[in-house]
PDB file of C-alpha atoms in Angstrom:
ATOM      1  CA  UNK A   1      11.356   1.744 -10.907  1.00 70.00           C
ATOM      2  CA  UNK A   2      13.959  -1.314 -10.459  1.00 86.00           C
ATOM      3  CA  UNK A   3      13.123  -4.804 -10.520  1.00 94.00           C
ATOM      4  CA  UNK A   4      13.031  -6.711  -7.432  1.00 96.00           C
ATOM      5  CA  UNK A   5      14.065  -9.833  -5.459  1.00 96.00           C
ATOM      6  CA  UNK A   6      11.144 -10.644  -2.952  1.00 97.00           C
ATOM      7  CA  UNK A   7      10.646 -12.736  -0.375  1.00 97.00           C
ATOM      8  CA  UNK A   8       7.347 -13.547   0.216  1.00 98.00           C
ATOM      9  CA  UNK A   9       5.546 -14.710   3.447  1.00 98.00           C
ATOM     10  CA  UNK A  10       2.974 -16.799   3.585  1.00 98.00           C
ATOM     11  CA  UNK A  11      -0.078 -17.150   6.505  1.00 98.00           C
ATOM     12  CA  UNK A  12      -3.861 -18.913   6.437  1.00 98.00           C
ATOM     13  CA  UNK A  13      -6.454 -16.318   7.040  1.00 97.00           C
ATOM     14  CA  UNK A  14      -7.532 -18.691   9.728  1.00 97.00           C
ATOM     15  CA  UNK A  15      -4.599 -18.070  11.775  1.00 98.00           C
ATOM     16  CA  UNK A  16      -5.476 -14.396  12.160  1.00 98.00           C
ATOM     17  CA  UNK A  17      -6.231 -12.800  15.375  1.00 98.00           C
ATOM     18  CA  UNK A  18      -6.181  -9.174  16.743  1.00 98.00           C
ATOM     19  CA  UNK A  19      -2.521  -7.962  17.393  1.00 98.00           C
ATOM     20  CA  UNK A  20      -1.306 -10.081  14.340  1.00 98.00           C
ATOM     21  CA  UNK A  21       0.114  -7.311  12.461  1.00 98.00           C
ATOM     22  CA  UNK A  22       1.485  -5.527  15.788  1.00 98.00           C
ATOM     23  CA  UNK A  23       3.431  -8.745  16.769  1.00 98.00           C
ATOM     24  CA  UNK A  24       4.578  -9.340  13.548  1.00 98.00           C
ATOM     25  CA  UNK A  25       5.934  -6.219  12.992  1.00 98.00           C
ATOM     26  CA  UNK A  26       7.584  -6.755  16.696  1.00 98.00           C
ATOM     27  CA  UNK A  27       9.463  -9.750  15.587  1.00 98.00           C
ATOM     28  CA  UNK A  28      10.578  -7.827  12.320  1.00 98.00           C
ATOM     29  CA  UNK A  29      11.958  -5.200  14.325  1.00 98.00           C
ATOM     30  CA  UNK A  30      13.512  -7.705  16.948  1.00 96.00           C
ATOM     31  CA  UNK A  31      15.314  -9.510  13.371  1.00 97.00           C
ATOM     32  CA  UNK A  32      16.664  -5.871  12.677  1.00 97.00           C
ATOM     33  CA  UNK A  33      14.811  -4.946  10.337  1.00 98.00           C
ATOM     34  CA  UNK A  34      13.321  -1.291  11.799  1.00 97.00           C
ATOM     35  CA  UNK A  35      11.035   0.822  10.613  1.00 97.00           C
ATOM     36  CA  UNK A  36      11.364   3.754   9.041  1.00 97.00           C
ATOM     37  CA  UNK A  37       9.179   5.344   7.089  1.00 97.00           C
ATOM     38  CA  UNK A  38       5.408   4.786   5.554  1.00 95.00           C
ATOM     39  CA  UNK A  39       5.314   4.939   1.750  1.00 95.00           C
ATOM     40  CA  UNK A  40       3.571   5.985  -1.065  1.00 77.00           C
ATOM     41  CA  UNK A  41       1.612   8.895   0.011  1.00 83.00           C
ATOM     42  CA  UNK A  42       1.853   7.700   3.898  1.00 84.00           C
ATOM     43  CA  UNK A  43       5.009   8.844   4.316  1.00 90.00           C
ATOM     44  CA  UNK A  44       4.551  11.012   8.170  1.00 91.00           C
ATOM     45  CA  UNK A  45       2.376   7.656   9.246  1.00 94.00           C
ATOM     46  CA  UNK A  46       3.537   6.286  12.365  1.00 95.00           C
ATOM     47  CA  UNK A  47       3.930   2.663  12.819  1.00 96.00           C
ATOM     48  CA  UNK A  48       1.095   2.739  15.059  1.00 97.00           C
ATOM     49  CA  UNK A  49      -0.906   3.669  12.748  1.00 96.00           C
ATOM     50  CA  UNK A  50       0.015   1.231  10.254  1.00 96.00           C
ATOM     51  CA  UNK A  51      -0.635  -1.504  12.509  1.00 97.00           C
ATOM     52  CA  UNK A  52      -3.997  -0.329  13.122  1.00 97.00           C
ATOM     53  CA  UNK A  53      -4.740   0.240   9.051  1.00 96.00           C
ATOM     54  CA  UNK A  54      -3.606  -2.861   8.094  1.00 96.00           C
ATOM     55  CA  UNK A  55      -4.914  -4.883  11.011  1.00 98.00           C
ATOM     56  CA  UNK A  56      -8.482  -3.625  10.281  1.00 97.00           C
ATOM     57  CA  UNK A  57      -7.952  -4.523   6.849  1.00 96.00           C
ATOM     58  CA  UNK A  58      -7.015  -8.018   7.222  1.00 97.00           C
ATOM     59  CA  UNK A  59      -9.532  -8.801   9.391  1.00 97.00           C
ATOM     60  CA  UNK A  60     -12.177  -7.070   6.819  1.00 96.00           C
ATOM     61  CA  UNK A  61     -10.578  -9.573   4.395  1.00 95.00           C
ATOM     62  CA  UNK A  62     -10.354  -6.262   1.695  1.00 92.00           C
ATOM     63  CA  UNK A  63      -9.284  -6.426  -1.611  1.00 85.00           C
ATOM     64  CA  UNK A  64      -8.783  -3.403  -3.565  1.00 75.00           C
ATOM     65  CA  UNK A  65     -10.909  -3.136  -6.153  1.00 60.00           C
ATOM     66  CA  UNK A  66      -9.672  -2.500 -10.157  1.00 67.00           C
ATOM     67  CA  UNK A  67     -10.974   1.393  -9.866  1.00 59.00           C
ATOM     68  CA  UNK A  68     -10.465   1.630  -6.610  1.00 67.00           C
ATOM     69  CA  UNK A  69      -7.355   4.445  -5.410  1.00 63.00           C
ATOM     70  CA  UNK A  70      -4.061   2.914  -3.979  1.00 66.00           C
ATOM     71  CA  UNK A  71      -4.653   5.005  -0.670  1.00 70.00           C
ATOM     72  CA  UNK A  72      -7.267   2.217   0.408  1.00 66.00           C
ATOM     73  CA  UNK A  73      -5.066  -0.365  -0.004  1.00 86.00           C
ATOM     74  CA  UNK A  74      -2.962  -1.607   3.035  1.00 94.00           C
ATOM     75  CA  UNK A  75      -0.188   0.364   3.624  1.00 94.00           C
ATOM     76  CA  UNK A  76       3.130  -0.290   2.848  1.00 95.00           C
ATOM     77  CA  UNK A  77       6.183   0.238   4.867  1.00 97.00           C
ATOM     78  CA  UNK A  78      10.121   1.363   4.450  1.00 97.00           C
ATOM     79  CA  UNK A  79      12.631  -0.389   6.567  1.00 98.00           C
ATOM     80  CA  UNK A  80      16.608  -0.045   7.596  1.00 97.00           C
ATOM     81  CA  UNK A  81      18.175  -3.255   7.328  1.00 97.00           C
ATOM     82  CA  UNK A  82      21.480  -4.294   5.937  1.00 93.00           C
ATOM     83  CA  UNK A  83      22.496  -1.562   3.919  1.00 93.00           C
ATOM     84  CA  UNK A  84      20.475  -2.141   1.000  1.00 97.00           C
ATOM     85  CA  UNK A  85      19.341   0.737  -1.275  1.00 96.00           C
ATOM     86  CA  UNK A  86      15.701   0.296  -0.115  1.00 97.00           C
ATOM     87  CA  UNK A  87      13.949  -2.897   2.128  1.00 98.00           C
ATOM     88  CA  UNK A  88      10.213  -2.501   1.742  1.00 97.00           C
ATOM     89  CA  UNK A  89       7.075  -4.468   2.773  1.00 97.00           C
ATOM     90  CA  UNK A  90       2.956  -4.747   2.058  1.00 97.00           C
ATOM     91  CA  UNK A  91       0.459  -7.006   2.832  1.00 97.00           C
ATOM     92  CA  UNK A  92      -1.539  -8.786   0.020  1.00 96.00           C
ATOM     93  CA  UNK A  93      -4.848 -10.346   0.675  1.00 96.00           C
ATOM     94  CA  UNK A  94      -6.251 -13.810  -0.582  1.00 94.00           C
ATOM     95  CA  UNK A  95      -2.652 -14.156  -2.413  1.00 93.00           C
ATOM     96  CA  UNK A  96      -1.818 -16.544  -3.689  1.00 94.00           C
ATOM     97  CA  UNK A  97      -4.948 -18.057  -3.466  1.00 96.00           C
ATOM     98  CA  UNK A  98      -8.170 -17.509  -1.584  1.00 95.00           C
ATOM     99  CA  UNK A  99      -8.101 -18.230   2.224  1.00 96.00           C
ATOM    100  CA  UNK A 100      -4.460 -17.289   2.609  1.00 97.00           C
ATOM    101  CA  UNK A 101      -2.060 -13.981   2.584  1.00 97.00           C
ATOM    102  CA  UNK A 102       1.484 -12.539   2.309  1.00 98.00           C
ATOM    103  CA  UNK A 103       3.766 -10.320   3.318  1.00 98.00           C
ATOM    104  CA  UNK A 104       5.804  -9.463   0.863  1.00 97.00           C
ATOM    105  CA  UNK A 105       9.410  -8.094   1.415  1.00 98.00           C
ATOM    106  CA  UNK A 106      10.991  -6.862  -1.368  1.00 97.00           C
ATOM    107  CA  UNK A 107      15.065  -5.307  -1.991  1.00 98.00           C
ATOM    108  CA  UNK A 108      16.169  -3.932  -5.110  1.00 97.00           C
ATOM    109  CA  UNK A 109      17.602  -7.037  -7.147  1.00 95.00           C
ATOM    110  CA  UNK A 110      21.031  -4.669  -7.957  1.00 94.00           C
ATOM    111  CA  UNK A 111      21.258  -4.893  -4.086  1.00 96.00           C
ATOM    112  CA  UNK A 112      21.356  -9.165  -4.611  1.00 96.00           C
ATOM    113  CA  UNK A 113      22.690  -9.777  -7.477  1.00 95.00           C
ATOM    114  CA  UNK A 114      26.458  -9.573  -9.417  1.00 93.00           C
ATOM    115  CA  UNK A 115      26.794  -7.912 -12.137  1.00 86.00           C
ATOM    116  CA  UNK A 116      26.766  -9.302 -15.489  1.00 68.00           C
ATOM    117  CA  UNK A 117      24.714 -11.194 -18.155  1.00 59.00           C
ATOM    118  CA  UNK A 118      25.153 -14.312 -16.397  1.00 65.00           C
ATOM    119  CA  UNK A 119      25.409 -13.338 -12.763  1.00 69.00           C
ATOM    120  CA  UNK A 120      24.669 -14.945  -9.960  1.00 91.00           C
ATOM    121  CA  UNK A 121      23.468 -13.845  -6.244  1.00 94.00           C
ATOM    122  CA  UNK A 122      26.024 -12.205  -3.545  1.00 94.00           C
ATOM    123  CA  UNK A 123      26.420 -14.654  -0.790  1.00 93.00           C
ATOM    124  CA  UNK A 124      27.098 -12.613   1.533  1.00 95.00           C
ATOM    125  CA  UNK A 125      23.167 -11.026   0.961  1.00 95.00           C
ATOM    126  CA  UNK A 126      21.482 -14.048   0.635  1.00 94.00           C
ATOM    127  CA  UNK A 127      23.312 -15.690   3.818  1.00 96.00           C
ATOM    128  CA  UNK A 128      21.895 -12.438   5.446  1.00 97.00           C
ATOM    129  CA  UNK A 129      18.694 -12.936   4.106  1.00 97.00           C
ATOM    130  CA  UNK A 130      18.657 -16.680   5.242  1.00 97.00           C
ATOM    131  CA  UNK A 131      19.465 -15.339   8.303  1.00 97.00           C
ATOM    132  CA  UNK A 132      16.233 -12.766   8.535  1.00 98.00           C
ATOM    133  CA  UNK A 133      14.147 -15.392   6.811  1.00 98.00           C
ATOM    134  CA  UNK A 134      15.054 -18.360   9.421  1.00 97.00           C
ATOM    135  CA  UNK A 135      13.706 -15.567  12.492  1.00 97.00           C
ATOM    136  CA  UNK A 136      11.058 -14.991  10.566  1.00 98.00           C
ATOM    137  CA  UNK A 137      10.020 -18.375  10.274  1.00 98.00           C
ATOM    138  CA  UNK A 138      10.136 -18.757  14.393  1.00 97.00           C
ATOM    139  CA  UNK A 139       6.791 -16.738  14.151  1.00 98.00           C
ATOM    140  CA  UNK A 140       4.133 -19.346  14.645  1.00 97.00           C
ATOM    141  CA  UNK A 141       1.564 -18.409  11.930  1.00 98.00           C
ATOM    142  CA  UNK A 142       3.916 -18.810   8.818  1.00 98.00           C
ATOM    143  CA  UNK A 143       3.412 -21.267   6.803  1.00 97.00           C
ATOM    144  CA  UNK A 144       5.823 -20.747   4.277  1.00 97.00           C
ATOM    145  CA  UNK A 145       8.567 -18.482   2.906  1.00 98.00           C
ATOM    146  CA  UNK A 146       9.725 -17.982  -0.733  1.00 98.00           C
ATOM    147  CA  UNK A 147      12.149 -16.234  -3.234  1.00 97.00           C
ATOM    148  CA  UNK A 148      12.362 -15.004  -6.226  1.00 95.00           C
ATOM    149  CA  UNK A 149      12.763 -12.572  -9.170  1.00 94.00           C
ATOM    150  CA  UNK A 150      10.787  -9.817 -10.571  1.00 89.00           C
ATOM    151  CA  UNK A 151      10.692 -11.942 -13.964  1.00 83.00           C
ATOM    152  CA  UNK A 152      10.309 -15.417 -12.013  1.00 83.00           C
ATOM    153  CA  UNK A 153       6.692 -17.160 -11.295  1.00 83.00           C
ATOM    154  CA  UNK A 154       4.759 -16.199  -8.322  1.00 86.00           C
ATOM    155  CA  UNK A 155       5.066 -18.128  -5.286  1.00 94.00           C
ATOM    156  CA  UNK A 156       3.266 -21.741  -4.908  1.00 95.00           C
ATOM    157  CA  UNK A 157       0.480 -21.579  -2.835  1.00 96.00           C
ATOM    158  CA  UNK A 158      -0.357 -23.402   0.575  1.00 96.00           C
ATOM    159  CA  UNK A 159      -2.580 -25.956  -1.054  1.00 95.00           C
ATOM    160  CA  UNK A 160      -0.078 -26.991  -3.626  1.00 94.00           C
ATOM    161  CA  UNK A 161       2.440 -27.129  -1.186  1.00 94.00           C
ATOM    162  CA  UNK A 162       0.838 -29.016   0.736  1.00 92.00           C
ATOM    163  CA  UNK A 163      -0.420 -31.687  -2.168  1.00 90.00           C
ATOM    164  CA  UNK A 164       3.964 -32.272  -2.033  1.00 88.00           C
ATOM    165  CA  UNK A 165       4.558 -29.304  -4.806  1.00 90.00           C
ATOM    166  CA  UNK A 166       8.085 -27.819  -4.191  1.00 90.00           C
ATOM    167  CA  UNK A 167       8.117 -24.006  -3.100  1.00 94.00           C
ATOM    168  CA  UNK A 168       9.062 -20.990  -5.212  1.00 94.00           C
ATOM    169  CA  UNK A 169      13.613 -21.511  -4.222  1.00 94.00           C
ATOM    170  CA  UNK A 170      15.239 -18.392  -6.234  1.00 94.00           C
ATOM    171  CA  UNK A 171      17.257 -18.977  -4.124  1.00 96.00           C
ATOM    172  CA  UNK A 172      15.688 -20.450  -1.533  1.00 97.00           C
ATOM    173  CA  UNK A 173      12.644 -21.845   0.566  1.00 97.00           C
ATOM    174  CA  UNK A 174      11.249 -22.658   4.040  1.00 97.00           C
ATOM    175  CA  UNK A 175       7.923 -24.400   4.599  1.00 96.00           C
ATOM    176  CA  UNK A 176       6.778 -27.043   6.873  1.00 94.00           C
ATOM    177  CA  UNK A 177       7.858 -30.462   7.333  1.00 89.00           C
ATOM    178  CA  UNK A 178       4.457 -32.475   6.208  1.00 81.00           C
ATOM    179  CA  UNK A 179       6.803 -35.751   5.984  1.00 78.00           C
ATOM    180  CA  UNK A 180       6.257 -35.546   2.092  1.00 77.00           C
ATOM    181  CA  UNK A 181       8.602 -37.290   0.312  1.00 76.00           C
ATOM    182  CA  UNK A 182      10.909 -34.469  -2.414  1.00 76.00           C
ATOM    183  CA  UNK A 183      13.541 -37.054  -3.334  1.00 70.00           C
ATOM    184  CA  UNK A 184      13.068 -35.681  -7.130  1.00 69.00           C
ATOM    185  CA  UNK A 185      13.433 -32.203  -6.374  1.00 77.00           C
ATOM    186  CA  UNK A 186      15.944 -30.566  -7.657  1.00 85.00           C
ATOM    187  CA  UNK A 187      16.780 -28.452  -4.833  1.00 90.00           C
ATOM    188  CA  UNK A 188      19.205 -29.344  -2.015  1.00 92.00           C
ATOM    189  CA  UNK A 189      17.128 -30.135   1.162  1.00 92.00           C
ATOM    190  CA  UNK A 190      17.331 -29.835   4.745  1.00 92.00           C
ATOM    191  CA  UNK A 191      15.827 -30.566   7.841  1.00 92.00           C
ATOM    192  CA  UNK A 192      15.725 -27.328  10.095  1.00 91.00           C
ATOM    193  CA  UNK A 193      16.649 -28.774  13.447  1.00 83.00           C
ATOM    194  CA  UNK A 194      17.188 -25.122  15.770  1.00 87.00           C
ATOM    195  CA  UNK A 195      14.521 -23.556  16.825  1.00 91.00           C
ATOM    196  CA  UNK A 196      10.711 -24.349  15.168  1.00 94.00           C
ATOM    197  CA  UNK A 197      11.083 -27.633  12.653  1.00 94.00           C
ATOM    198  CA  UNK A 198      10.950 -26.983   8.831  1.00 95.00           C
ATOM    199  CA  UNK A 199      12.398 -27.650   5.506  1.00 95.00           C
ATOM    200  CA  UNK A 200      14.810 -25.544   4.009  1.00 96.00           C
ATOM    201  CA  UNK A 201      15.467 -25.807   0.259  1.00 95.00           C
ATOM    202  CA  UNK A 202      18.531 -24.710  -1.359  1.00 95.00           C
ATOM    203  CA  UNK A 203      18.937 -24.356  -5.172  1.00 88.00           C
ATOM    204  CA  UNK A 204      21.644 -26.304  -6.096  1.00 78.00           C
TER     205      UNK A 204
END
C-alpha cells in the first residue's frame, strides 16, 4: 500500500442535517471530482447507496469498534479526478476530536510529489488541488481544510483552531477568518476575498 498526501475536511456534528452527505457529494461531483467506484468490499455499490450508508451513520454518530469488521464502517469511495493513480475518500467520526468529523481525501503521495531524497511538491498538482480545495470550501458546513503527509501529524482540531492554533499547511490550509491575530506564523497568509471569506495559509 503507498503512502499518502490527504486532505482532510473538517465539519461540527452540529451542522449535520439529512441530505448532508448527498449534497456534499453533489458539490464534489460539480468540482470534478466523479464517482466511480465503492471500495473495499463495496465495490458494485451505487452512489446512492453510499449516501444512504453513510448518512445513517453520521447521524447515528457510529464509531467502529476495535473488533468490530471494516464492512460496518462508513463506506469509502473511488473517484476520477485529475489523472492521479487513485483519488479516494471516507468519512471519520468524532475525528479529530469529539463533536466534530472529516472527510478525508486522500492521492497517492508519488502522484504529488518529485522525485528524490529532498523533493518537493509538483505545482502544477497542488495548484489543482488548491483549486478543488477552494470549491470545496464554498460548502457552508466546513470549517476547515488541511494537508499533509502520511508521516506528518494529524490535522489540528476545531477547538485548537479556534483558541488561534495554526492549521495542519503541508502544503497548505483554509479555515475561517475568526480575526485572530497569526503574525508569528510561519506560513504565508491570505485573506480569501472570492466567493465565502477565509484564510488561506501557504507554507513558505
Amino acid at each position: 500500500m503507498p503512502a499518502y498526501f490527504n486532505l482532510s475536511v473538517q465539519f461540527r456534528r452540529e451542522d449535520l442535517y439529512p441530505s448532508f452527505v448527498r449534497d456534499f457529494y453533489a458539490m464534489l461531483d460539480k468540482a470534478g471530482v466523479a464517482f466511480q467506484s465503492g471500495y473495499w468490499g463495496f465495490e458494485n455499490d451505487t452512489l446512492e447507496e453510499n449516501i444512504k450508508w453513510n448518512q445513517r451513520k453520521l447521524e447515528g454518530d457510529f464509531n467502529l469498534g476495535f473488533t468490530e469488521h471494516h464492512s460496518h464502517d462508513y463506506k469509502q469511495v473511488i473517484y476520477g479526478f485529475g489523472g492521479y493513480s487513485e483519488v479516494r475518500g471516507f468519512w471519520m467520526n468524532n475525528y479529530p476530536e469529539d463533536g466534530a468529523f472529516t472527510y478525508e481525501i486522500i492521492i497517492p503521495e508519488s502522484d504529488v510529489l518529485e522525485e528524490g531524497e529532498s523533493a518537493g511538491f509538483k505545482e502544477d498538482k497542488i495548484g489543482e488541488l488548491l483549486g478543488l480545495s477552494r470549491c470545496i470550501w464554498q460548502f457552508l458546513p466546513v470549517k476547515a481544510i488541511q494537508t499533509g503527509l502520511e508521516g506528518n501529524d494529524g490535522a489540528a482540531s476545531l477547538t485548537k483552531l479556534a483558541g488561534g492554533g495554526c492549521p495542519h499547511t503541508c502544503p497548505f490550509a483554509i479555515v475561517e477568518d475568526m480575526g485572530i491575530s497569526h503574525e508569528d506564523s510561519i506560513y504565508d497568509i491570505r485573506h480569501m476575498v472570492k466567493g465565502r471569506k477565509g484564510l488561506l495559509f501557504l507554507r513558505k
